[in-house]
PDB file of C-alpha atoms in Angstrom:
ATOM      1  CA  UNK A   4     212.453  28.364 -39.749  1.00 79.00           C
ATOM      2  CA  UNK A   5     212.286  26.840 -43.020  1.00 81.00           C
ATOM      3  CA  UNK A   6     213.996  23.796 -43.356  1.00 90.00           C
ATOM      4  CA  UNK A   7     214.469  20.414 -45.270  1.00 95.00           C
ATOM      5  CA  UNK A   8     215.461  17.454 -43.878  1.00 96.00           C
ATOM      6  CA  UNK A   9     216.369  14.162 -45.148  1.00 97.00           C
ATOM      7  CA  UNK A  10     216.929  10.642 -44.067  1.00 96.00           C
ATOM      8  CA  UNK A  11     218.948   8.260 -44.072  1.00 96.00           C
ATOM      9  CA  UNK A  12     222.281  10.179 -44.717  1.00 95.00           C
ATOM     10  CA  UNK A  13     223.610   7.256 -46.820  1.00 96.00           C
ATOM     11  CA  UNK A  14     222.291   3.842 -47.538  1.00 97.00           C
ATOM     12  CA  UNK A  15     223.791   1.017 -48.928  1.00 98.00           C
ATOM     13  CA  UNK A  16     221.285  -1.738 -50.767  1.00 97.00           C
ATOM     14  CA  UNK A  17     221.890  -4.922 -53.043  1.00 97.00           C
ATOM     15  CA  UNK A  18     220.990  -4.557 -56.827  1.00 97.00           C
ATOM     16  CA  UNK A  19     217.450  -5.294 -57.227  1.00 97.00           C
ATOM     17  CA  UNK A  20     216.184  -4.397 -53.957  1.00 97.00           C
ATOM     18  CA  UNK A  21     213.919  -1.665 -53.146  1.00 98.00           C
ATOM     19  CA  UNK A  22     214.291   1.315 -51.064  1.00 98.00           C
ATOM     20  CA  UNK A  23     212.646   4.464 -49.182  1.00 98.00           C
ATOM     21  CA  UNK A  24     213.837   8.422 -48.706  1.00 98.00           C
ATOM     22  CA  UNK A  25     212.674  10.045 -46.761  1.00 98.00           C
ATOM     23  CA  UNK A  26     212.245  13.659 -46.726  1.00 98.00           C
ATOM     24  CA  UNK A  27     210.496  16.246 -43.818  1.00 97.00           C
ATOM     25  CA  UNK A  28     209.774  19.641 -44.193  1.00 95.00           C
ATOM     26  CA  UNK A  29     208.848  23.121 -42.332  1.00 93.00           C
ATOM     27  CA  UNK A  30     208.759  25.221 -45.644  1.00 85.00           C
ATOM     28  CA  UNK A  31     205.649  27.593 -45.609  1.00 83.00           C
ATOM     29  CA  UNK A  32     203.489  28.458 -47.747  1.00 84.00           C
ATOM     30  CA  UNK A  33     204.176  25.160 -49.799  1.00 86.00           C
ATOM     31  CA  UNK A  34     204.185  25.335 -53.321  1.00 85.00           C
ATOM     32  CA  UNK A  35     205.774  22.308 -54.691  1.00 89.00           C
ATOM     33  CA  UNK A  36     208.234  19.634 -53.814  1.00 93.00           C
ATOM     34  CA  UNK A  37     210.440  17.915 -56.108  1.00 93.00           C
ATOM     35  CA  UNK A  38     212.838  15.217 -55.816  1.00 96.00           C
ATOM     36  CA  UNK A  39     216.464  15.830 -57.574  1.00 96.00           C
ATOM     37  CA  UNK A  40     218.827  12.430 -58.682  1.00 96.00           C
ATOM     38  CA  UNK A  41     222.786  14.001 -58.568  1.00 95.00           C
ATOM     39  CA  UNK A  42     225.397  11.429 -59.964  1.00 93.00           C
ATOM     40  CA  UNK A  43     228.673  12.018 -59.008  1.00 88.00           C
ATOM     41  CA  UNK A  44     230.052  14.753 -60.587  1.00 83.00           C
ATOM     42  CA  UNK A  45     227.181  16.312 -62.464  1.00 88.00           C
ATOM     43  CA  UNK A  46     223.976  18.585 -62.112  1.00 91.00           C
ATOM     44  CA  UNK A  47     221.331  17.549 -60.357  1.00 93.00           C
ATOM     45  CA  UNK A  48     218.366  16.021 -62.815  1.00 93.00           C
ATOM     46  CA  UNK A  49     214.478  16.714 -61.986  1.00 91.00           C
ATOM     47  CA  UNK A  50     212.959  13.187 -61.257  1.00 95.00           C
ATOM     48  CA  UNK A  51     209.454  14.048 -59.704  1.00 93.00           C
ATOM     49  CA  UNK A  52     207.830  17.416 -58.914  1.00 91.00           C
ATOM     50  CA  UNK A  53     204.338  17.207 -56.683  1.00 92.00           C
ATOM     51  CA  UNK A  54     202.186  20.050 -55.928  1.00 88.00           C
ATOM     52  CA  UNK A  55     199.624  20.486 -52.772  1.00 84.00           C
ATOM     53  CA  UNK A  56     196.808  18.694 -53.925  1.00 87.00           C
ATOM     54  CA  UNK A  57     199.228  15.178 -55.138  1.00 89.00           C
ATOM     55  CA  UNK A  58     200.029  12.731 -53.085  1.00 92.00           C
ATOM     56  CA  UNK A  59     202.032  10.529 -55.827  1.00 95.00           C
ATOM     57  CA  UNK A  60     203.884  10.661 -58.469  1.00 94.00           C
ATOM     58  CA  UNK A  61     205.837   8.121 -60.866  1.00 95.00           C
ATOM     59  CA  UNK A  62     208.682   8.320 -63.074  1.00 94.00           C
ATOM     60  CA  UNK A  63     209.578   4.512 -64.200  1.00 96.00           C
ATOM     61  CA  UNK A  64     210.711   2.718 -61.319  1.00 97.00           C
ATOM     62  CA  UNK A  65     211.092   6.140 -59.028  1.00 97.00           C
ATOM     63  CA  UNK A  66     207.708   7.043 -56.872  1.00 97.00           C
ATOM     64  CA  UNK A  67     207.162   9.967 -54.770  1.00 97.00           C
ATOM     65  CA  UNK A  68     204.596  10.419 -52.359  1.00 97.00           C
ATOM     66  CA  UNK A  69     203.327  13.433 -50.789  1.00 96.00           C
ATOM     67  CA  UNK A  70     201.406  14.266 -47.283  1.00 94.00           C
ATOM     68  CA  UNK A  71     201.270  17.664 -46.973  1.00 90.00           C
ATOM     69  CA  UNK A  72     199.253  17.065 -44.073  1.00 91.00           C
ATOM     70  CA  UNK A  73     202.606  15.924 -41.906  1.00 94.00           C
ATOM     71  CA  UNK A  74     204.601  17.807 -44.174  1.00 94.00           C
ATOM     72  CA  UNK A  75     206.346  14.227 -45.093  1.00 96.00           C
ATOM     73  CA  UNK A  76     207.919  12.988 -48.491  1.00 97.00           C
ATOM     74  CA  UNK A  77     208.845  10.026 -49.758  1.00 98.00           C
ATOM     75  CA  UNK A  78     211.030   9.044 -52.343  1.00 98.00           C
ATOM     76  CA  UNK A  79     210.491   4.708 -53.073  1.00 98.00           C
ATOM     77  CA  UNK A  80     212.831   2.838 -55.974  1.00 98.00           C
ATOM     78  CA  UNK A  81     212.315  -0.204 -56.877  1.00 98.00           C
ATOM     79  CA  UNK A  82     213.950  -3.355 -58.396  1.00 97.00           C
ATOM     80  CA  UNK A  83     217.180  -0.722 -58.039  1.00 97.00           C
ATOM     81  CA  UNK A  84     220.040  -0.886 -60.730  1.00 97.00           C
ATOM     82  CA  UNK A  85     223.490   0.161 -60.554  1.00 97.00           C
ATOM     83  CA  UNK A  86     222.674   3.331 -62.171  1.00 96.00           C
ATOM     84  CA  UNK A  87     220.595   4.407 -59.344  1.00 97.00           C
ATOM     85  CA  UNK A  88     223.354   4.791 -57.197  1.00 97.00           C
ATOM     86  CA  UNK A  89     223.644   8.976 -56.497  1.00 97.00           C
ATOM     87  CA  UNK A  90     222.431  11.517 -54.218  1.00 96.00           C
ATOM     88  CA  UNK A  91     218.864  11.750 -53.950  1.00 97.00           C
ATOM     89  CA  UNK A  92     217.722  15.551 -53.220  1.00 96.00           C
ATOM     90  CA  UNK A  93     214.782  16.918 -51.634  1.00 96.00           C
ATOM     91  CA  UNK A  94     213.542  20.750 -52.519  1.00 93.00           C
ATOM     92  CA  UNK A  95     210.839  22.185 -51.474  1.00 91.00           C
ATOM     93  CA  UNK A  96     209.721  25.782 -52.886  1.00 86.00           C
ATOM     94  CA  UNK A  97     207.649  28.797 -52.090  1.00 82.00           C
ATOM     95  CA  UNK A  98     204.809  30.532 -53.550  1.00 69.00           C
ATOM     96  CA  UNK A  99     207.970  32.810 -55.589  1.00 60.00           C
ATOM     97  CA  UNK A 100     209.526  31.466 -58.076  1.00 56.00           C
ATOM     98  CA  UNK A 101     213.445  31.756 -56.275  1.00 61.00           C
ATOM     99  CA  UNK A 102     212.531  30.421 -52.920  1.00 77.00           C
ATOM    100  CA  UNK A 103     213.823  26.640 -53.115  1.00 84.00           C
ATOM    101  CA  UNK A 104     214.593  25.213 -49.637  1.00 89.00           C
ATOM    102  CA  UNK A 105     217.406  21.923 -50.664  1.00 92.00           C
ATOM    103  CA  UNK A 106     217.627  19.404 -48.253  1.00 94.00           C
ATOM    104  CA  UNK A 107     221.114  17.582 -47.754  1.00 94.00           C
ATOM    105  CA  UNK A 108     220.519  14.551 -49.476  1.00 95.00           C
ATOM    106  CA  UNK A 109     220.874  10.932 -49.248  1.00 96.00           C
ATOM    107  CA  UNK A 110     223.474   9.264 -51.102  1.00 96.00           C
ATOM    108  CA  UNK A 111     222.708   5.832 -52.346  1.00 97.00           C
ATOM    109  CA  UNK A 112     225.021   3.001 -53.246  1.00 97.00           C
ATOM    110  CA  UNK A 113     223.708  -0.153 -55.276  1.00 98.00           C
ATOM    111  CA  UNK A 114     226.136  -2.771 -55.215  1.00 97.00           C
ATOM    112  CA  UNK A 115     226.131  -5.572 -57.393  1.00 96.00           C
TER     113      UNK A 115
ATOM    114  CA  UNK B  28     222.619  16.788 -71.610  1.00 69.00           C
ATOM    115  CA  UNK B  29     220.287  18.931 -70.026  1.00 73.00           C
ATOM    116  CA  UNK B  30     220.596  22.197 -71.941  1.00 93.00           C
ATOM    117  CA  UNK B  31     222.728  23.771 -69.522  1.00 96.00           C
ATOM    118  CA  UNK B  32     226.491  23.974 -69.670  1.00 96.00           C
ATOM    119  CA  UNK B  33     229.347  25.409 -67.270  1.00 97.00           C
ATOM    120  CA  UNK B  34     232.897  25.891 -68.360  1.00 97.00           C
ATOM    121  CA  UNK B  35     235.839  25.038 -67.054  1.00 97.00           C
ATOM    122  CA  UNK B  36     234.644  21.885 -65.207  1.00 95.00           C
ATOM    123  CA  UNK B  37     237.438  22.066 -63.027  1.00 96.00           C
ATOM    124  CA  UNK B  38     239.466  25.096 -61.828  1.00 96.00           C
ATOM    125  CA  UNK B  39     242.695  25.320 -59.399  1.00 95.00           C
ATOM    126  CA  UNK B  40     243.815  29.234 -58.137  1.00 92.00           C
ATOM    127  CA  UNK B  41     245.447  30.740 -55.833  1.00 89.00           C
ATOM    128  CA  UNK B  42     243.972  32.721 -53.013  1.00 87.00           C
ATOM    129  CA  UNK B  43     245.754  35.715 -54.961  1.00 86.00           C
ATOM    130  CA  UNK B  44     244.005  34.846 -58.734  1.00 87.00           C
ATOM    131  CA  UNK B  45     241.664  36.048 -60.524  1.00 93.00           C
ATOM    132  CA  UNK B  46     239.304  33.836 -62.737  1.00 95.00           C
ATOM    133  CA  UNK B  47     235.998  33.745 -64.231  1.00 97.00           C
ATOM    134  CA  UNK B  48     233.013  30.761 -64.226  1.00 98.00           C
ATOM    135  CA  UNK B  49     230.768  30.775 -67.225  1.00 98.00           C
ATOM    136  CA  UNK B  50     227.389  29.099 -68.104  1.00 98.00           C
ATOM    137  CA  UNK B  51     225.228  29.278 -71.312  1.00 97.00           C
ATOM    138  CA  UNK B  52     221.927  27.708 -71.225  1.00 96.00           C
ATOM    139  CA  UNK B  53     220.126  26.666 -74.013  1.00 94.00           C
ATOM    140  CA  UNK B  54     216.997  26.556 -73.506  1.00 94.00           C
ATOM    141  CA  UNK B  55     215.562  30.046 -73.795  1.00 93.00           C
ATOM    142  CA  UNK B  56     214.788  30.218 -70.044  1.00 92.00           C
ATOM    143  CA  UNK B  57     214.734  33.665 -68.890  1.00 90.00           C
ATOM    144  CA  UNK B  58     215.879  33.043 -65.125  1.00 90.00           C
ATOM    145  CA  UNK B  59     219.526  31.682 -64.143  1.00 93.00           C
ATOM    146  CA  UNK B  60     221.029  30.812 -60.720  1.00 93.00           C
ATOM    147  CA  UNK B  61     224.320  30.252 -59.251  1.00 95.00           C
ATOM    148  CA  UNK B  62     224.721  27.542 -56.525  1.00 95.00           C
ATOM    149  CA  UNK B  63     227.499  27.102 -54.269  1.00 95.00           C
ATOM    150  CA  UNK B  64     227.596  22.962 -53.051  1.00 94.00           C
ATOM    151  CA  UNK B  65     230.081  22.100 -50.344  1.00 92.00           C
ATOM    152  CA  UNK B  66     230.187  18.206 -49.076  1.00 85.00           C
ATOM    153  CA  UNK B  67     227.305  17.016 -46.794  1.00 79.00           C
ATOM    154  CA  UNK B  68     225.525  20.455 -46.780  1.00 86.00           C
ATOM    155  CA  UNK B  69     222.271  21.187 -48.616  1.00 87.00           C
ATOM    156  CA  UNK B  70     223.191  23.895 -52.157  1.00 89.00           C
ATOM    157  CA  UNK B  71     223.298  27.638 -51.194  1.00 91.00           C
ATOM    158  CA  UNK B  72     221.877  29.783 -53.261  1.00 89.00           C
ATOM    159  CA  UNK B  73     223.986  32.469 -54.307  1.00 93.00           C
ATOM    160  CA  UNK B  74     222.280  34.204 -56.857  1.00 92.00           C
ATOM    161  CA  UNK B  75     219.343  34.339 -58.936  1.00 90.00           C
ATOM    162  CA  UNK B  76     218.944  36.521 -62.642  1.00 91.00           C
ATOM    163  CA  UNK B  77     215.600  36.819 -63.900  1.00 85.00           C
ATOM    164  CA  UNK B  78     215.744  39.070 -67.185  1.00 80.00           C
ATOM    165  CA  UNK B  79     218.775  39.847 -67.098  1.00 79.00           C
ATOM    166  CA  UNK B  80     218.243  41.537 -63.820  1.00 81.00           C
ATOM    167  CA  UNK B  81     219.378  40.070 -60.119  1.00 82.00           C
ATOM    168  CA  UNK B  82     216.845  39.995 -57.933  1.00 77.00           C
ATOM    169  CA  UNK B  83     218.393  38.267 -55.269  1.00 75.00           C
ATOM    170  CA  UNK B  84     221.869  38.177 -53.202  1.00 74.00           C
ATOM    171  CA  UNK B  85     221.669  35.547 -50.507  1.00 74.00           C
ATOM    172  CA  UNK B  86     224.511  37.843 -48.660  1.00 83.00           C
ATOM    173  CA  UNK B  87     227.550  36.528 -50.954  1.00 92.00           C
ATOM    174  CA  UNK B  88     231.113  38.031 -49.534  1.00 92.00           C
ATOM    175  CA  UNK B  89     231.969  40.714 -52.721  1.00 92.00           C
ATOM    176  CA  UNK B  90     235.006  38.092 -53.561  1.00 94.00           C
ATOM    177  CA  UNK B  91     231.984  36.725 -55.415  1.00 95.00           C
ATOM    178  CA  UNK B  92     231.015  39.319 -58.977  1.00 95.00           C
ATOM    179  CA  UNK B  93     227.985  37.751 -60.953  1.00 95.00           C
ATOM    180  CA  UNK B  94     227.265  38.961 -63.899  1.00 95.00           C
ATOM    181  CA  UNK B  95     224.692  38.683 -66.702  1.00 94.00           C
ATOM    182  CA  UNK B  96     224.736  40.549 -70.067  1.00 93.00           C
ATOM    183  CA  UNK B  97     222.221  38.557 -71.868  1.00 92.00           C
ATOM    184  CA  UNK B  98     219.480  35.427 -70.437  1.00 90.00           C
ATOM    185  CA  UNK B  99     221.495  32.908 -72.148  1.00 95.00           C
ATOM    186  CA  UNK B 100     224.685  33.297 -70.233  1.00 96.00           C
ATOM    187  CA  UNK B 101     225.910  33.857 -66.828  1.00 96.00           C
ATOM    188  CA  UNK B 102     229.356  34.136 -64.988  1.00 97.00           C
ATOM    189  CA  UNK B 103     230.473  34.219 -61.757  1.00 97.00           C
ATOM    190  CA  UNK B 104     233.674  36.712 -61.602  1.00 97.00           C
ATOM    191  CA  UNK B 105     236.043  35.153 -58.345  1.00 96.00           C
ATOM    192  CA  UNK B 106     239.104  36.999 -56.400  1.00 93.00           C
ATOM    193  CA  UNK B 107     241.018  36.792 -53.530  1.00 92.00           C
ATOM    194  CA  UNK B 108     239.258  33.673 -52.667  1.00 93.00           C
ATOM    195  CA  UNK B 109     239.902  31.535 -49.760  1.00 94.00           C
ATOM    196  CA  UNK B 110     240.580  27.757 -48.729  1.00 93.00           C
ATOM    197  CA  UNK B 111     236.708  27.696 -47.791  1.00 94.00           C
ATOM    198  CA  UNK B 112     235.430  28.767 -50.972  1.00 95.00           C
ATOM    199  CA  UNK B 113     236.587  25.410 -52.646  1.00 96.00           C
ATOM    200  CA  UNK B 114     233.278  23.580 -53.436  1.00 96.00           C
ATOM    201  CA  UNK B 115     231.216  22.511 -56.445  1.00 96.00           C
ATOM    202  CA  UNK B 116     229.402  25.613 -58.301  1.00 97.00           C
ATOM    203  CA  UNK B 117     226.154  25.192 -60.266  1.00 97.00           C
ATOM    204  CA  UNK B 118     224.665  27.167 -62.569  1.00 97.00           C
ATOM    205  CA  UNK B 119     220.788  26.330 -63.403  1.00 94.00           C
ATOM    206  CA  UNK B 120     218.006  28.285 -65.465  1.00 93.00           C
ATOM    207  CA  UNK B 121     213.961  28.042 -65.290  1.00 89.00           C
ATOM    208  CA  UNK B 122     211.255  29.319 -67.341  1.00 86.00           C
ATOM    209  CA  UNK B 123     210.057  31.921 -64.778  1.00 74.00           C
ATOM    210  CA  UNK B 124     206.315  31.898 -66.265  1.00 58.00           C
ATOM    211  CA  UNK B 125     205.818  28.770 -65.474  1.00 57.00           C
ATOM    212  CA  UNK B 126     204.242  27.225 -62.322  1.00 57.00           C
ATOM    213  CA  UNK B 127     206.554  24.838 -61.552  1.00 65.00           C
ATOM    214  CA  UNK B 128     209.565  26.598 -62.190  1.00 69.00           C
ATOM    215  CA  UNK B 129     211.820  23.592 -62.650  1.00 82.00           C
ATOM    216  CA  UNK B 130     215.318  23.969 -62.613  1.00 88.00           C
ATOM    217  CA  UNK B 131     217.708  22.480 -64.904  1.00 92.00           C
ATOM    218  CA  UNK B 132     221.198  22.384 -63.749  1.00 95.00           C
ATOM    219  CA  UNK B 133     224.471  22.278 -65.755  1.00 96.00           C
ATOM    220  CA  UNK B 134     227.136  19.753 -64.855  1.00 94.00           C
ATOM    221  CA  UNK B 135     228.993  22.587 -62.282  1.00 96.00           C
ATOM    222  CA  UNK B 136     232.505  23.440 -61.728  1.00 97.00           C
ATOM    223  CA  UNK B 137     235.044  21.919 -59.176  1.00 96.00           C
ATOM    224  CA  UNK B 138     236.663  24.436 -57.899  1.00 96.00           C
ATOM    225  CA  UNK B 139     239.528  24.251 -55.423  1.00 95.00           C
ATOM    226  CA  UNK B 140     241.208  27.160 -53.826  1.00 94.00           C
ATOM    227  CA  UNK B 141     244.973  26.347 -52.676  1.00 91.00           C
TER     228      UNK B 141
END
């Protein structure tokens, strides 16, 4: 069965700390994995996107790592801002273009 | 902004009502989606457009009506809804040619179903 899975559920961290998602998978044949930031009340926005053969990617202070071998994500922030605080989504996709498997997301909450 | 827009933002009706959900993208993407996100639960895909056509129906009850008449705008046409149906609905689009097919979602629409 394909499924996404994501971890913690919610996390609470102090402004300028670092943190880790996490993000496991059973989606087959892989395609690509990308990692969604939803604020409250709005669309989710594209962050990273990683493809078989990557095994990181940056976008300012957000970096995702890939294992395809363990089929295991990672999503790492650091020095994290008040801004950061959203839901942090997972999706994995198949070789067709529709196929997105969404994970349930973690919801993050900087506090000053 | 991210090029994709959903009107209203937030929408009230009765289980007996009849009401419409619209989205216009603006980035000349030729595939659109409708998402159905309910609290702690991963989106559901509803449905997918690509040219105008649907080419997928992830078993939506028929109180759901998408509809596309051109790649720049979708709707989603609701009645007789129920109490469960209240959730957050996104609309997205993607360049289907592409390879990574990323999606780009508009800011969806609170709906709540009394």
């Amino acid at each position: 069965k394909n499924q996404v899975e994501q971890s913690p559920q919610s996390l609470i961290i102090l402004e300028g700390k670092n943190c880790t998602l996490q993000c496991n998978y059973t989606v087959s044949p892989f395609s690509n994995l990308r990692w969604y930031k939803q604020d409250t009340g709005r669309g989710p926005v594209s962050l990273t996107i990683m493809t078989f053969s990557e095994n990181t990617k940056s976008n300012g202070r957000y970096t995702a790592t890939l294992d395809a071998d363990t089929k295991q994500s990672s999503l790492h922030i650091t020095a994290s801002q008040l801004s950061d605080s959203a839901s942090y989504i997972c999706v994995v996709s198949v070789g067709n273009f529709n196929k997105f498997y969404f994970g349930s997301g973690t919801k993050l909450n900087v506090k000053p | 902004e991210t090029g994709v827009t959903q009107t209203p933002r937030h929408l009230v009706m009765g289980m007996t009502n009849k009401k419409s959900l619209k989205c216009e993208q603006h980035l000349g993407h030729n595939a659109m989606y409708w998402y159905k996100q309910s609290a702690k639960k991963p989106l559901e895909l509803m449905f997918v457009y690509s040219l105008e056509e649907r080419v997928e129906n992830n078993s939506v009850p028929s109180r759901f009506s998408p509809e596309c008449p051109n790649s720049s705008h979708l709707f989603l046409h609701l009645h007789t809804l129920q109490p469960e149906d209240s959730a957050l609905y996104l609309c997205a689009s993607s360049q289907e040619s592409t390879d990574t097919h990323t999606q780009y979602f508009g800011p969806g629409t609170r709906l709540t179903v009394l």
